[in-house]
Amino acid sequence: MRKQMDGMFNKILIANRGEIAVRMICACKELGIRTVAIYSEADRDSLHVHLADEQICIGPARPADSYLNIPLVMSAADLADVDAIHPGYGFLSENAGFAEICEACGIKFIGPPPDVIRLMGEKEKARQAMKKANVPILPGSDGVIASAREAAEWAHQIGYPVIVKASAGGGGRGMRIIRSVAELDHSFNAAHVEAKAAFGNGDLYMEKFIDGPRHIEFQVLGDTHGQVICLGERECSIQRRHQKLLEESPSMQVSEEMRQVIGEKLESCLASIGYVNAGTVEFLMDEDGALHFIEMNTRIQVEHPVTEMVTGVDLAKAQILIACNARIEEIIPKFERRGHSIECRINAEHPEKFTPSAGRINTFLVPGGPGVRVDTAAYAGAVISPYYDSLIAKLITHGKNRQEAIIRMRRALEMFTVEGIHTTIPLHRRILEDDQFIRGEVDTQYLERLLQLPSRAHGASGQGSSTTLAAVA
Amino acid sequence: MNYTDRAELNLFDSMTHVAEPTLQSRDATAAIRQPVVNGQTGLPASLLSSSFVSWPQFTSTMVAPVVEENVHILKSQTVGIFHASKIPGTQPFVELGTVVKPGQIVGVIEILRLMIDVKSDLSGEIVKKLAGDGEPVEYGQPLFAVRSSQ
């Protein structure tokens, strides 16, 4: 296997599927790099397989037997003789062991170094690293809690409600909200058992629990020469059960001063730990508008396009260039933010019940026109299989301000036709017409509140809310 | 796949001996042997044995009935390099006309320098070789056509 550390890669294997695999193929095509798609039996007719220069079937549909299986992915990389692997998001993207194996095989892993992935993967260590750099973190236990008795002491000091989380965890497992001392023993022990079962490590830490916070995250890029740049924030509060549904940039709640202060702290903190490549630092914003670090994702995010739209930085290409040792100032000679961008995740789900909707897409008409971007791997005739996540498209709009981005999103949603399966398009149309959303009054419980309201007919409400929007703007 | 220009790949050249078995599948039909190249395997042993590397479970060769009556296709159950013989240039495991029994080794597939036996899971005669010696194969790729003797 060859590796050209200082030249451009000749060939990259994309260890992922769906829209992110297509997104990376776009970047590679623009950089003149050959692409290798790996796929499972269920993805034989997937778009990423069709668009890549080479394609290798590596196993059956079950992710553990294909996309998540390191020996099979590496065997394909070996056969195709690639210089680098892009892991996308999900699957092996935050697996430090996989990054290490790539390194041992002389294949560049397009992402941070394994030890940095590992550091950020251990939530408590990540918290301490941020705390040391004066990045505001949620009040919490300093490190792992040894017992329920110690937990009670911490909870008393932090103040209820608190949340215990698995040190090695994610996705809500090993996590408990504790609202009073009466609940403490039971919840702490349950979280410990759950964390041990799920991650093989029962270590827990505790944080202050914020009711109805906003979810705000900052995009960063680090190069191999020690420079880290913060590319501003994304507002990702509209979510359901920790699954983001609509994201935008910039956030209406983040002032220029706050953006500057947090950005500089993140840049120096991440430079000091040797952060390389794209990453996202997630914060919760409390009702007083203060930000608190929660965790860092050491990969490209689903919602990266809204940052691309407002900064003009192609993050996918930047990831590849950084892996080839390019400097930030070569990739981003001049940095400025422009306008506002919104992304709606179009999922193959029932828009109100959120049940997955697998099946064949009969009609797939994608909107276009000024300020509209669609990242997708779907097409008319494609089959949405039940094995993978339900994201079928990301609809992104950009406008000179939030108002224009909203108006564009409304018309783009209206022009987006998907038939054969249920999608979240009707839900997004409802959100885009909602007064609270238009005023920017969103938090992580926003969607729950919206779904409790009776839904209005869409066609009839168009004009009425345009008036509302004009009044607010 | 288009790997016809891949001439440099001949991992068996420097293979000195084969240590087996290092890993075994659930039902032990597919033993995985690990060649030792100058005392070292292709990957650091620490990585291969680490907990985050989970090897796929190979049960038996996948069989699919085809156009001709009683002719079945043995398919590759993994992505790797197909080898018709244990050591290049030596006697292949099977030839056209070889009558195989269930469990008989018909070839090996190499994944990251690890050798996985390809075994027939039916009785019959090899009527066609569908993958070339040393050729990269993907999951589900046809390897042999076997005329069942039942």
Coordinates of C-alpha atoms in Angstrom, one line a residue, chain A residues 1 11 36 39 41 44 54-60 64-65 69-72 74-76 78-81 95 97-98 100-101 104-105 118, chain B residues 1-3 6 8-9 11 42-44 47 50 52-58 62 77-81 110-113 136-140:
Chain A
M1 CA 0.0 0.0 0.0
K11 CA -7.4 6.8 -4.3
V36 CA -13.7 3.1 -3.9
Y39 CA -21.1 -1.9 0.2
E41 CA -25.5 -6.9 -0.1
R44 CA -26.1 -3.2 -4.3
E54 CA -14.6 1.1 -8.0
Q55 CA -16.9 -0.9 -5.8
I56 CA -16.5 -3.9 -3.6
C57 CA -19.2 -5.9 -1.9
I58 CA -17.9 -6.7 1.6
G59 CA -20.7 -8.6 3.3
P60 CA -24.3 -9.1 4.1
A64 CA -21.6 -5.8 12.1
D65 CA -21.0 -8.1 9.1
N69 CA -16.4 -5.0 10.4
I70 CA -12.8 -3.8 10.5
P71 CA -11.1 -6.9 8.9
L72 CA -13.5 -6.8 5.9
M74 CA -9.4 -3.4 5.6
S75 CA -9.4 -6.3 3.2
A76 CA -11.2 -4.2 0.7
D78 CA -5.9 -3.8 0.7
L79 CA -7.4 -5.2 -2.5
A80 CA -8.2 -1.7 -3.9
D81 CA -4.8 -0.4 -2.9
N95 CA -13.4 4.2 16.5
G97 CA -8.9 1.2 17.2
F98 CA -9.9 1.4 13.5
E100 CA -4.9 2.8 14.7
I101 CA -5.2 -0.2 12.4
A104 CA -0.5 0.3 11.1
C105 CA -1.4 -0.7 7.6
R118 CA -9.8 8.1 22.3
Chain B
M1 CA -14.1 -4.9 -9.7
N2 CA -11.2 -4.0 -12.0
Y3 CA -8.0 -5.3 -10.5
R6 CA -2.6 -5.9 -10.0
E8 CA 2.7 -7.0 -7.6
L9 CA 0.4 -8.9 -5.3
L11 CA 1.8 -12.6 -0.8
G42 CA 0.8 -8.6 7.9
L43 CA -0.7 -6.8 10.8
P44 CA 0.6 -6.4 14.3
L47 CA -4.2 -5.3 16.7
S50 CA -7.6 -6.6 20.3
F52 CA -12.4 -4.0 18.9
V53 CA -11.6 -6.3 16.0
S54 CA -14.4 -8.7 15.6
W55 CA -13.9 -11.3 12.9
P56 CA -16.9 -12.2 10.8
Q57 CA -18.5 -15.6 11.5
F58 CA -18.0 -17.8 8.5
M62 CA -23.0 -20.0 0.3
Q77 CA -18.5 -15.5 1.7
T78 CA -16.0 -12.7 2.2
V79 CA -13.9 -10.1 0.5
G80 CA -10.3 -11.1 -0.1
I81 CA -7.9 -12.8 -2.5
E110 CA -6.9 -14.5 2.0
I111 CA -8.1 -11.6 4.2
L112 CA -5.2 -9.4 5.4
R113 CA -2.8 -12.3 5.2
P136 CA -9.5 -10.5 -5.7
V137 CA -13.0 -11.6 -4.9
E138 CA -15.9 -9.8 -3.2
Y139 CA -18.6 -11.0 -0.9
G140 CA -21.1 -13.2 -2.9

